[in-house]
Short mmCIF file of C-alpha atoms in Angstrom, two decimals:
data_model
loop_
_atom_site.label_atom_id
_atom_site.label_comp_id
_atom_site.label_asym_id
_atom_site.label_seq_id
_atom_site.Cartn_x
_atom_site.Cartn_y
_atom_site.Cartn_z
CA MET A 22 34.65 103.64 66.87
CA THR A 23 35.18 100.60 64.70
CA GLY A 24 38.73 101.23 63.58
CA LYS A 25 42.07 101.44 65.34
CA ASN A 26 43.25 104.76 66.64
CA THR A 27 46.83 105.89 66.21
CA PRO A 28 47.95 107.76 69.34
CA THR A 29 49.63 111.11 68.89
CA PRO A 30 53.35 110.72 69.67
CA VAL A 31 54.28 112.07 73.09
CA HIS A 32 57.86 112.05 74.30
CA GLY A 33 59.50 111.36 77.65
CA ILE A 34 57.67 110.57 80.85
CA GLY A 35 54.50 112.25 79.64
CA ARG A 36 54.20 109.59 76.95
CA LEU A 37 54.94 106.86 79.50
CA ALA A 38 52.29 108.13 81.90
CA ILE A 39 49.71 108.04 79.11
CA LEU A 40 50.71 104.59 77.97
CA VAL A 41 50.71 103.06 81.41
CA SER A 42 47.25 104.40 82.11
CA ALA A 43 45.74 102.44 79.23
CA PHE A 44 45.66 99.20 81.17
CA ALA A 45 44.20 100.86 84.24
CA VAL A 46 41.37 102.80 82.63
CA PHE A 47 38.91 99.95 82.29
CA LEU A 48 40.40 97.01 84.14
CA PRO A 49 39.17 98.32 87.50
CA ALA A 50 35.72 98.82 86.12
CA CYS A 51 35.10 95.50 84.58
CA THR A 52 37.22 92.53 85.53
CA THR A 53 36.15 91.34 88.93
CA THR A 54 32.40 91.02 88.92
CA GLY A 55 32.23 87.81 86.93
CA PRO A 56 32.13 84.26 88.16
CA MET A 57 35.91 83.86 88.32
CA ASP A 58 36.24 86.30 91.21
CA GLY A 59 38.38 84.83 93.97
CA ALA A 60 35.57 85.42 96.48
CA HIS A 61 33.26 83.24 94.38
CA ARG A 62 32.72 79.62 95.25
CA PHE A 63 31.63 77.42 92.39
CA GLN A 64 28.18 75.94 92.71
CA SER A 65 28.13 73.42 89.87
CA PRO A 66 30.49 71.38 87.66
CA THR A 67 29.21 73.42 84.71
CA GLU A 68 30.54 76.59 86.31
CA VAL A 69 33.88 74.92 86.89
CA ARG A 70 34.06 73.75 83.28
CA GLN A 71 33.29 77.23 81.99
CA ALA A 72 35.96 78.78 84.21
CA LEU A 73 38.53 76.22 83.10
CA ALA A 74 37.61 76.71 79.44
CA THR A 75 38.41 80.44 79.58
CA GLY A 76 41.34 80.07 81.98
CA PRO A 77 44.25 79.52 79.56
CA GLU A 78 43.41 82.59 77.48
CA LYS A 79 42.94 84.67 80.62
CA VAL A 80 46.25 83.62 82.17
CA GLU A 81 48.15 84.20 78.93
CA ALA A 82 46.60 87.65 78.49
CA ILE A 83 47.39 88.70 82.05
CA SER A 84 50.93 87.33 81.78
CA THR A 85 51.47 89.36 78.61
CA GLN A 86 50.28 92.51 80.34
CA LEU A 87 52.53 91.88 83.34
CA ALA A 88 55.53 91.38 81.07
CA LEU A 89 54.73 94.68 79.36
CA THR A 90 54.44 96.38 82.73
CA ASP A 91 57.83 94.97 83.78
CA ARG A 92 59.40 96.47 80.65
CA GLU A 93 57.80 99.84 81.27
CA PHE A 94 59.01 99.82 84.88
CA SER A 95 62.53 99.15 83.56
CA ALA A 96 62.24 101.94 81.00
CA LEU A 97 61.09 104.40 83.65
CA ALA A 98 63.89 103.39 86.03
CA LYS A 99 66.48 103.76 83.28
CA SER A 100 65.30 107.13 81.99
CA HIS A 101 64.40 108.83 85.29
CA GLY A 102 65.99 106.77 88.07
CA PRO A 103 69.35 108.61 88.04
CA ALA A 104 67.57 111.96 88.35
CA TRP A 105 65.30 111.01 91.24
CA ARG A 106 68.15 109.30 93.10
CA LYS A 107 70.30 112.41 92.70
CA ARG A 108 67.63 114.76 94.02
CA GLY A 109 66.41 112.27 96.64
CA TYR A 110 62.75 112.34 95.68
CA MET A 111 60.37 111.91 92.74
CA THR A 112 58.57 114.70 90.96
CA ALA A 113 54.78 114.67 90.86
CA GLN A 114 54.89 113.39 87.28
CA GLU A 115 57.30 110.58 88.16
CA SER A 116 55.18 109.64 91.16
CA GLU A 117 52.07 109.46 89.00
CA ALA A 118 53.83 107.22 86.47
CA ILE A 119 55.00 104.91 89.29
CA GLU A 120 51.48 104.73 90.70
CA HIS A 121 49.95 103.86 87.33
CA LEU A 122 52.50 101.11 86.78
CA LEU A 123 52.14 99.72 90.29
CA PHE A 124 48.40 99.63 89.86
CA ARG A 125 48.74 97.67 86.64
CA HIS A 126 51.19 95.31 88.29
CA THR A 127 49.12 94.61 91.40
CA THR A 128 45.89 94.33 89.43
CA GLY A 129 47.35 91.71 87.13
CA GLN A 130 48.74 89.88 90.15
CA ASN A 131 45.35 90.01 91.86
CA ALA A 132 43.67 88.49 88.83
CA LEU A 133 46.10 85.55 88.91
CA VAL A 134 45.67 85.09 92.65
CA GLU A 135 41.87 85.20 92.31
CA LEU A 136 42.03 82.45 89.71
CA ALA A 137 44.33 80.33 91.86
CA THR A 138 42.10 80.88 94.90
CA ALA A 139 38.97 79.87 93.01
CA LEU A 140 40.49 76.68 91.60
CA GLY A 141 43.10 75.73 94.19
CA GLY A 142 43.03 73.84 97.46
CA LYS A 143 41.01 70.76 98.24
CA GLN A 144 38.39 70.12 95.59
CA SER A 145 34.90 68.82 96.15
CA SER A 146 34.10 65.68 94.19
CA ALA A 147 30.68 67.18 93.50
CA LEU A 148 32.21 70.19 91.72
CA PHE A 149 35.14 68.31 90.17
CA PRO A 150 33.48 64.96 89.34
CA ASP A 151 36.20 63.73 87.00
CA GLU A 152 39.97 63.68 87.00
CA ASN A 153 40.19 65.77 83.84
CA LEU A 154 38.73 68.81 85.59
CA LYS A 155 41.13 68.43 88.52
CA THR A 156 44.08 68.12 86.19
CA ALA A 157 43.09 71.20 84.19
CA ALA A 158 42.76 73.19 87.41
CA HIS A 159 46.13 71.85 88.55
CA VAL A 160 47.88 73.06 85.39
CA LEU A 161 46.15 76.42 85.37
CA VAL A 162 46.96 77.22 88.98
CA LEU A 163 50.60 76.16 88.66
CA LYS A 164 50.95 78.51 85.69
CA ALA A 165 49.39 81.38 87.64
CA GLN A 166 51.63 80.74 90.64
CA CYS A 167 54.80 80.82 88.58
CA GLN A 168 53.76 84.07 86.93
CA VAL A 169 53.12 85.71 90.29
CA ILE A 170 56.59 84.73 91.52
CA VAL A 171 58.34 85.86 88.33
CA HIS A 172 56.75 89.28 88.17
CA ARG A 173 56.95 90.06 91.88
CA ALA A 174 60.62 89.12 91.82
CA ALA A 175 61.23 91.29 88.75
CA LEU A 176 59.96 94.37 90.56
CA VAL A 177 61.90 93.62 93.75
CA LYS A 178 65.14 93.03 91.83
CA LEU A 179 64.75 96.13 89.64
CA PHE A 180 64.59 98.50 92.61
CA ALA A 181 66.75 96.59 95.11
CA SER A 182 69.37 99.36 95.18
CA ASP A 183 67.07 102.34 94.63
CA PRO A 184 65.93 103.71 98.03
CA VAL A 185 63.89 106.50 96.44
CA ALA A 186 61.86 104.06 94.35
CA VAL A 187 61.52 101.62 97.26
CA ALA A 188 60.10 104.37 99.47
CA LYS A 189 57.68 105.42 96.75
CA LEU A 190 56.49 101.87 96.00
CA ASN A 191 55.87 101.34 99.72
CA GLU A 192 53.66 104.43 100.01
CA ALA A 193 49.90 104.16 100.32
CA PHE A 194 48.23 105.37 97.12
CA TYR A 195 44.76 106.30 98.27
CA ARG A 196 43.10 107.00 94.93
CA SER A 197 44.27 103.59 93.70
CA GLU A 198 43.58 102.02 97.10
CA ILE A 199 47.05 100.48 97.08
CA PRO A 200 48.00 99.88 100.72
CA LYS A 201 51.20 100.95 102.40
CA GLY A 202 54.12 98.53 102.19
CA THR A 203 53.23 96.80 98.91
CA LEU A 204 56.84 96.36 97.75
CA ASP A 205 57.85 95.07 101.19
CA ARG A 206 55.14 92.40 100.95
CA TYR A 207 56.40 91.46 97.51
CA ARG A 208 59.92 91.15 98.90
CA LEU A 209 58.77 88.89 101.72
CA THR A 210 57.02 86.65 99.21
CA VAL A 211 60.09 86.11 97.05
CA SER A 212 62.91 86.28 99.63
CA SER A 213 61.60 83.68 102.07
CA ARG A 214 63.91 80.70 102.46
CA GLU A 215 60.83 78.50 102.25
CA ALA A 216 59.90 79.81 98.79
CA PRO A 217 62.49 77.79 96.81
CA ARG A 218 61.71 74.68 98.87
CA ARG A 219 58.05 74.97 98.00
CA LEU A 220 58.87 75.63 94.38
CA HIS A 221 61.19 72.65 94.21
CA ALA A 222 58.65 70.37 95.88
CA SER A 223 55.98 71.50 93.45
CA ARG A 224 58.33 70.90 90.52
CA VAL A 225 59.08 67.37 91.70
CA LEU A 226 55.40 66.57 91.89
CA LEU A 227 54.76 68.24 88.54
CA GLU A 228 57.46 66.14 86.88
CA HIS A 229 55.73 63.08 88.25
CA ASP A 230 52.41 64.33 86.89
CA LEU A 231 53.80 65.06 83.42
CA ASP A 232 54.42 61.36 82.98
CA GLY A 233 50.98 60.44 84.23
CA PRO A 234 47.86 59.51 82.24
CA GLU A 235 45.82 62.48 83.48
CA ILE A 236 48.14 65.10 81.95
CA ARG A 237 48.52 63.08 78.75
CA GLN A 238 44.75 62.87 78.39
CA LEU A 239 44.30 66.59 79.02
CA VAL A 240 46.99 67.53 76.51
CA ALA A 241 45.64 65.18 73.86
CA GLY A 242 42.15 66.65 74.02
CA ASN A 243 42.78 70.35 74.58
CA PRO A 244 45.27 72.43 72.53
CA ALA A 245 45.08 75.37 74.96
CA TYR A 246 46.16 73.21 77.88
CA ALA A 247 48.74 71.41 75.74
CA LYS A 248 50.36 74.80 75.19
CA LEU A 249 50.32 75.60 78.91
CA VAL A 250 51.78 72.22 79.86
CA ALA A 251 54.56 72.59 77.28
CA LYS A 252 55.54 75.91 78.87
CA LEU A 253 55.39 74.80 82.50
CA PRO A 254 59.00 73.54 82.78
CA ALA A 255 60.28 76.86 81.43
CA ASP A 256 57.92 78.73 83.76
CA TYR A 257 59.36 76.84 86.70
CA ARG A 258 62.93 77.59 85.64
CA ARG A 259 62.09 81.29 85.36
CA ALA A 260 60.45 81.25 88.79
CA ALA A 261 63.43 79.44 90.35
CA ASN A 262 65.88 81.89 88.79
CA ALA A 263 63.77 84.80 89.95
CA LEU A 264 63.80 83.55 93.54
CA ALA A 265 67.57 83.04 93.39
CA ASP A 266 68.04 86.59 92.06
CA CYS A 267 66.11 87.92 95.05
CA GLY A 268 68.37 86.13 97.52
CA SER A 269 65.81 83.65 98.78
CA GLY A 270 68.39 80.91 98.72
CA THR A 271 68.65 77.98 96.33
CA LEU A 272 68.47 74.23 96.62
CA GLU A 273 71.03 71.90 95.19
CA GLU A 274 69.81 70.51 91.88
CA ASP A 275 70.50 67.01 93.14
CA MET A 276 68.23 67.39 96.17
CA GLU A 277 66.57 64.03 96.57
CA HIS A 278 63.06 63.89 95.19
CA THR A 279 61.91 61.95 98.21
CA HIS A 280 62.94 64.84 100.45
CA ALA A 281 60.99 67.30 98.30
CA ALA A 282 57.91 65.10 98.32
CA ALA A 283 58.22 64.67 102.09
CA PHE A 284 58.37 68.42 102.45
CA ALA A 285 55.19 68.73 100.38
CA ARG A 286 53.42 66.21 102.60
CA ARG A 287 54.47 67.98 105.80
CA ALA A 288 53.51 71.39 104.44
CA GLU A 289 50.06 70.41 103.25
CA ALA A 290 49.10 67.36 105.27
CA GLY A 291 45.39 66.58 105.13
CA LEU A 292 44.49 68.72 102.11
CA GLY A 293 43.75 65.94 99.67
CA ASP A 294 45.61 64.16 96.89
CA LEU A 295 49.32 64.92 96.96
CA ARG A 296 49.48 66.03 93.36
CA TYR A 297 46.91 68.76 94.08
CA LYS A 298 48.55 69.91 97.29
CA THR A 299 51.11 71.70 95.15
CA ARG A 300 48.53 74.32 94.28
CA SER A 301 48.76 75.80 97.76
CA LEU A 302 52.48 75.28 98.30
CA LEU A 303 53.53 78.32 96.33
CA PHE A 304 50.80 80.63 97.59
CA LYS A 305 51.30 80.34 101.34
CA ASP A 306 52.66 83.89 101.47
CA VAL A 307 50.58 85.31 98.63
CA SER A 308 47.23 86.87 99.39
CA ARG A 309 44.86 89.15 97.61
CA ILE A 310 45.66 92.78 98.40
CA LYS A 311 42.42 94.23 99.68
CA ASN A 312 41.46 96.89 102.15
CA PRO A 313 40.32 94.71 105.09
CA GLY A 314 38.00 97.42 106.31
CA ALA A 315 36.02 97.60 103.10
CA LYS A 316 32.69 95.77 103.16
CA VAL A 317 30.02 95.59 100.50
CA ILE A 318 26.68 96.98 101.56
CA ALA A 319 23.97 94.59 102.71
CA PHE A 320 20.64 94.58 100.90
CA SER A 321 17.73 93.02 102.76
CA SER A 322 15.41 90.63 100.96
CA GLU A 323 12.82 93.42 100.89
CA GLN A 324 15.33 95.78 99.30
CA HIS A 325 16.27 93.18 96.71
CA ALA A 326 12.60 92.91 95.79
CA ALA A 327 12.16 96.69 95.73
CA VAL A 328 15.10 97.14 93.35
CA LYS A 329 13.89 94.41 90.99
CA ALA A 330 10.36 95.87 91.01
CA ARG A 331 11.64 99.23 89.75
CA LEU A 332 13.82 97.88 86.95
CA GLN A 333 12.92 97.55 83.27
CA PRO A 334 14.86 95.88 80.45
CA GLY A 335 17.24 98.43 78.97
CA ASP A 336 18.04 100.16 82.27
CA ILE A 337 21.72 100.99 82.78
CA ILE A 338 23.22 99.98 86.12
CA LEU A 339 26.44 101.60 87.39
CA THR A 340 28.25 100.23 90.44
CA TYR A 341 31.27 100.76 92.63
CA THR A 342 32.99 98.16 94.82
CA ALA A 343 35.26 99.41 97.61
CA GLY A 344 38.51 97.89 98.77
CA TYR A 345 39.66 95.95 95.75
CA MET A 346 42.50 97.45 93.77
CA SER A 347 41.09 95.71 90.74
CA ASP A 348 37.91 97.74 91.20
CA VAL A 349 39.26 101.25 91.70
CA PHE A 350 41.77 103.48 90.01
CA ILE A 351 40.33 106.65 88.50
CA PRO A 352 38.93 108.83 91.30
CA GLY A 353 35.18 108.82 91.02
CA ALA A 354 31.90 107.43 92.22
CA PHE A 355 31.27 104.54 89.79
CA LYS A 356 33.54 102.01 88.10
CA HIS A 357 31.44 99.38 86.34
CA GLY A 358 28.51 99.45 83.96
CA LEU A 359 26.01 96.76 82.98
CA THR A 360 22.60 96.49 81.35
CA TYR A 361 19.49 95.04 82.95
CA VAL A 362 17.62 92.75 80.55
CA GLY A 363 15.19 91.07 82.93
CA SER A 364 13.45 87.73 82.59
CA PRO A 365 12.74 86.02 79.25
CA GLU A 366 9.14 87.23 79.48
CA GLN A 367 10.25 90.83 80.08
CA ARG A 368 12.78 90.64 77.25
CA LYS A 369 10.12 89.37 74.85
CA VAL A 370 7.76 92.23 75.71
CA ALA A 371 10.64 94.71 75.27
CA GLY A 372 11.36 93.37 71.78
CA MET A 373 14.64 91.61 72.47
CA ARG A 374 15.47 88.91 69.93
CA HIS A 375 16.14 85.39 71.24
CA ALA A 376 14.47 86.53 74.45
CA ASP A 377 14.21 83.04 75.92
CA GLN A 378 17.97 82.37 75.98
CA PRO A 379 19.15 81.93 78.62
CA ALA A 380 16.60 81.90 81.42
CA VAL A 381 19.06 80.87 84.13
CA LEU A 382 22.82 80.73 84.66
CA PRO A 383 24.69 77.44 85.19
CA ASN A 384 24.44 78.04 88.95
CA GLY A 385 20.65 78.17 88.71
CA LYS A 386 20.31 81.93 89.31
CA PRO A 387 18.21 84.02 86.90
CA ALA A 388 20.16 85.51 83.98
CA ASP A 389 18.98 89.12 84.11
CA VAL A 390 21.96 91.41 83.31
CA ILE A 391 24.58 91.60 80.54
CA GLU A 392 28.08 92.83 81.36
CA ALA A 393 31.64 92.71 80.08
CA VAL A 394 34.06 91.15 82.57
CA ALA A 395 37.32 89.20 82.38
CA GLU A 396 35.54 86.18 80.90
CA GLY A 397 34.07 88.33 78.13
CA VAL A 398 30.56 89.67 77.53
CA ILE A 399 28.28 87.45 79.58
CA PHE A 400 24.91 87.12 81.28
CA ASN A 401 25.00 87.44 85.06
CA ASN A 402 22.61 87.76 87.98
CA LEU A 403 21.90 91.13 89.56
CA GLY A 404 21.01 89.69 92.97
CA TYR A 405 24.38 87.93 93.18
CA LEU A 406 26.20 91.15 92.26
CA MET A 407 24.23 93.15 94.82
CA ASP A 408 25.24 90.71 97.55
CA THR A 409 28.90 90.44 96.60
CA HIS A 410 30.13 93.47 94.64
CA VAL A 411 28.20 96.62 95.49
CA ASN A 412 29.12 99.54 97.72
CA ARG A 413 27.18 101.93 95.54
CA LEU A 414 24.56 101.35 92.86
CA LEU A 415 22.85 103.67 90.41
CA VAL A 416 20.10 102.89 87.91
CA LEU A 417 19.69 105.22 84.93
CA ARG A 418 16.83 104.80 82.44
CA PRO A 419 17.38 106.26 78.98
CA ARG A 420 14.47 108.46 77.87
CA TYR A 421 13.61 106.73 74.60
CA GLY A 422 10.65 104.95 73.11
CA PRO A 423 9.91 101.23 72.82
CA ALA A 424 11.54 100.87 69.38
CA GLU A 425 14.81 102.42 70.50
CA ARG A 426 14.77 100.45 73.73
CA ALA A 427 14.45 97.23 71.74
CA ALA A 428 17.26 98.34 69.43
CA TYR A 429 19.49 99.04 72.44
CA LEU A 430 18.80 95.64 73.98
CA ASN A 431 19.50 93.86 70.72
CA GLU A 432 22.71 95.81 70.18
CA VAL A 433 23.96 94.96 73.68
CA SER A 434 23.04 91.29 73.33
CA SER A 435 24.86 91.11 70.00
CA TYR A 436 28.16 91.42 71.89
CA LEU A 437 27.52 88.32 74.02
CA GLY A 438 30.46 85.99 73.69
CA ASP A 439 32.91 88.71 72.65
CA SER A 440 36.23 88.55 74.45
CA TYR A 441 37.23 91.04 77.10
CA ASP A 442 39.67 93.63 75.85
CA PHE A 443 42.73 93.02 78.01
CA LEU A 444 44.59 95.56 75.88
CA PHE A 445 41.90 98.13 76.78
CA ASP A 446 41.75 99.53 73.28
CA PHE A 447 38.34 101.20 73.32
CA ALA A 448 38.62 101.97 69.62
CA ASP A 449 38.68 98.26 68.72
CA ALA A 450 35.14 96.92 68.26
CA SER A 451 36.21 93.26 68.22
CA ARG A 452 36.69 93.09 72.02
CA GLN A 453 34.75 94.88 74.72
CA VAL A 454 35.02 96.57 78.09
CA CYS A 455 31.98 97.27 80.23
CA THR A 456 31.15 100.86 79.32
CA GLU A 457 32.03 100.20 75.69
CA VAL A 458 29.09 97.79 75.38
CA ILE A 459 26.78 100.48 76.78
CA TYR A 460 28.27 103.16 74.54
CA ARG A 461 27.89 101.13 71.37
CA GLY A 462 24.30 100.31 72.23
CA ILE A 463 23.04 103.71 73.30
CA ASN A 464 25.00 106.43 71.56
CA GLY A 465 23.07 108.21 68.82
CA ARG A 466 19.64 107.12 70.02
CA SER A 467 17.11 109.82 70.96
CA GLY A 468 19.71 112.54 70.57
CA ILE A 469 22.19 110.96 73.00
CA ASP A 470 25.70 112.07 72.03
CA LEU A 471 28.15 110.80 74.63
CA PRO A 472 31.49 112.62 74.60
CA LEU A 473 34.55 110.40 74.70
CA THR A 474 37.60 111.28 76.74
CA ARG A 475 41.02 110.42 75.37
CA ARG A 476 42.81 108.11 77.81
CA GLY A 477 45.82 105.95 77.07
CA GLY A 478 45.84 107.24 73.49
CA HIS A 479 42.29 106.05 72.78
CA PRO A 480 38.81 107.55 73.15
CA THR A 481 37.05 106.14 76.21
CA LEU A 482 33.90 106.45 78.29
CA SER A 483 34.03 105.83 82.03
CA ALA A 484 31.01 105.20 84.24
CA ASP A 485 31.45 108.64 85.82
CA ASP A 486 31.55 110.20 82.33
CA LEU A 487 28.07 108.82 81.74
CA VAL A 488 26.70 110.31 84.99
CA ASN A 489 28.37 113.67 84.34
CA TYR A 490 26.85 113.73 80.85
CA HIS A 491 23.43 113.16 82.41
CA PHE A 492 23.72 116.26 84.57
CA LYS A 493 25.51 118.45 82.02
CA SER A 494 22.81 117.75 79.43
CA GLY A 495 20.10 118.98 81.79
CA GLU A 496 18.89 115.48 82.73
CA LYS A 497 16.97 115.29 79.47
CA HIS A 498 18.37 111.98 78.24
CA PHE A 499 18.16 109.82 81.37
CA GLU A 500 15.96 109.36 84.41
CA VAL A 501 17.44 108.44 87.79
CA ILE A 502 15.45 105.39 88.91
CA LEU A 503 17.26 104.72 92.18
CA PHE A 504 20.54 105.30 93.98
CA ALA A 505 21.76 102.93 96.70
CA GLU A 506 24.62 103.44 99.15
CA GLU A 507 25.48 102.56 102.73
CA ASP A 508 23.03 103.79 105.35
CA SER A 509 25.21 105.94 107.62
CA ALA A 510 22.53 105.88 110.32
CA LYS A 511 22.70 102.11 110.76
CA SER A 512 25.38 99.61 111.68
CA GLY A 513 26.35 96.53 109.72
CA HIS A 514 26.83 98.27 106.35
CA GLN A 515 23.10 98.24 105.65
CA ALA A 516 22.02 99.60 102.30
CA ALA A 517 19.90 102.73 101.91
CA ILE A 518 17.88 103.03 98.69
CA HIS A 519 16.94 106.52 97.49
CA THR A 520 14.37 107.23 94.80
CA GLY A 521 12.80 110.30 93.20
CA ASP A 522 14.17 113.75 94.02
CA GLU A 523 16.04 112.33 97.00
CA ALA A 524 18.00 110.00 94.71
CA VAL A 525 18.94 112.91 92.41
CA THR A 526 20.07 115.02 95.36
CA LYS A 527 22.16 112.23 96.87
CA LEU A 528 23.69 111.45 93.49
CA ARG A 529 24.65 115.09 92.91
CA GLN A 530 26.32 115.16 96.31
CA ARG A 531 28.22 111.98 95.56
CA MET A 532 29.41 113.19 92.18
CA ALA A 533 30.48 116.53 93.64
CA GLY A 534 32.59 114.67 96.16
CA GLY A 535 34.23 112.44 93.56
CA GLY A 536 33.94 109.74 96.14
CA ALA A 537 36.02 106.69 95.39
CA ARG A 538 37.71 106.80 98.75
CA GLU A 539 35.54 105.31 101.45
#
């Protein structure tokens, strides 16, 4: 598992379907539980600084993946479009390839929108105490906005004269939880007559900013942001051309700057400094695609305490979050995996090296779990995740002794700081996805031999694979500590926590149902 795998050559659409699935295999499991989630609201300047520090790499990685997805959409349309237009429908294989690609596209878009939502809008002086932080957020959000426009427009333009593809891309894909009418919403975003006006107004204000001391200071002290700023004019040109290609109308190049600035003021009056109003100008018609009926389950304070009381360092936690396309793709019951490490005192007793670091997160919450998310392999807080990202939660305890438990904890903690694998190459040990961290820490201990499934040309382990292994191996390697899901007998999405034989029975039922669709 430490070297690169070379995928077996596969020709035609079969090869494309395998390739396009690579991005989707682990992105849904691992990228939205961290502190950059759009639903998150920063609680300290330290959190903001950390988010801004990782932002340039994250935006560049997502942009690269979206560009790759655009090319694969074009290749699919070129190789199979004439056939499906002639017959008037897509085959099952073509439909699956379209779904995989659309999932990749919308997931990448969601990640950019989440970032823009977290950093955009009016900014509290308590969270953004200096101008440098505001300026960095300004640059990062403008970059994300331009990328959203460019890649939405690319998809709309590609299939503008292909009614079969348009119909397919507007279908509801239930296993991916992609809602009906996705391409139509994309078209509305990039064909609005207001879109080029907003873009032009933002560009005018950006040009003003580029000559200002704040941008110069940011560029001088941060190479990553210097690179982003250098690319922004080209990003704007690409976005403007993309809007024009989609028929949204264009503005004369000599439109007076005062008119553009006046438009910006009218559009965003009362939202703060004019230069930061541009962050919301471009996203008026862009929203996170989420099932509005999906709600995370609600754990009471007593249930929070009951869960924590049952946990031990080294326990494996598997979760599922409903409604977010960036949390679901492969049909199944669980999508994300993390490791409970507990408090510094618990870690020390369990034999974890450097047990006292860290005790708390920048937001003041206890650091008690390790997970791989978009920001990389990080500490996080279980209570926060339970309140914001859980529709289903399972705790498995490996059946091994104290020495092996300590070895597992130290192996998992050794990956802290590793980057997230946006290429989703499970065979590459230099970057991690969520279940990869668990696999590397636990496989081979106490007779555990986790089978890997080849997905996207690489061996992988999904969260459901881990649960299925537990049952297929006669439950000899893991113990089910608890299983939590929504209490169907109560209103308000209250959580029900099952333990003992009841937890095993409920879990078997859930796995038999495959249950990603709520």
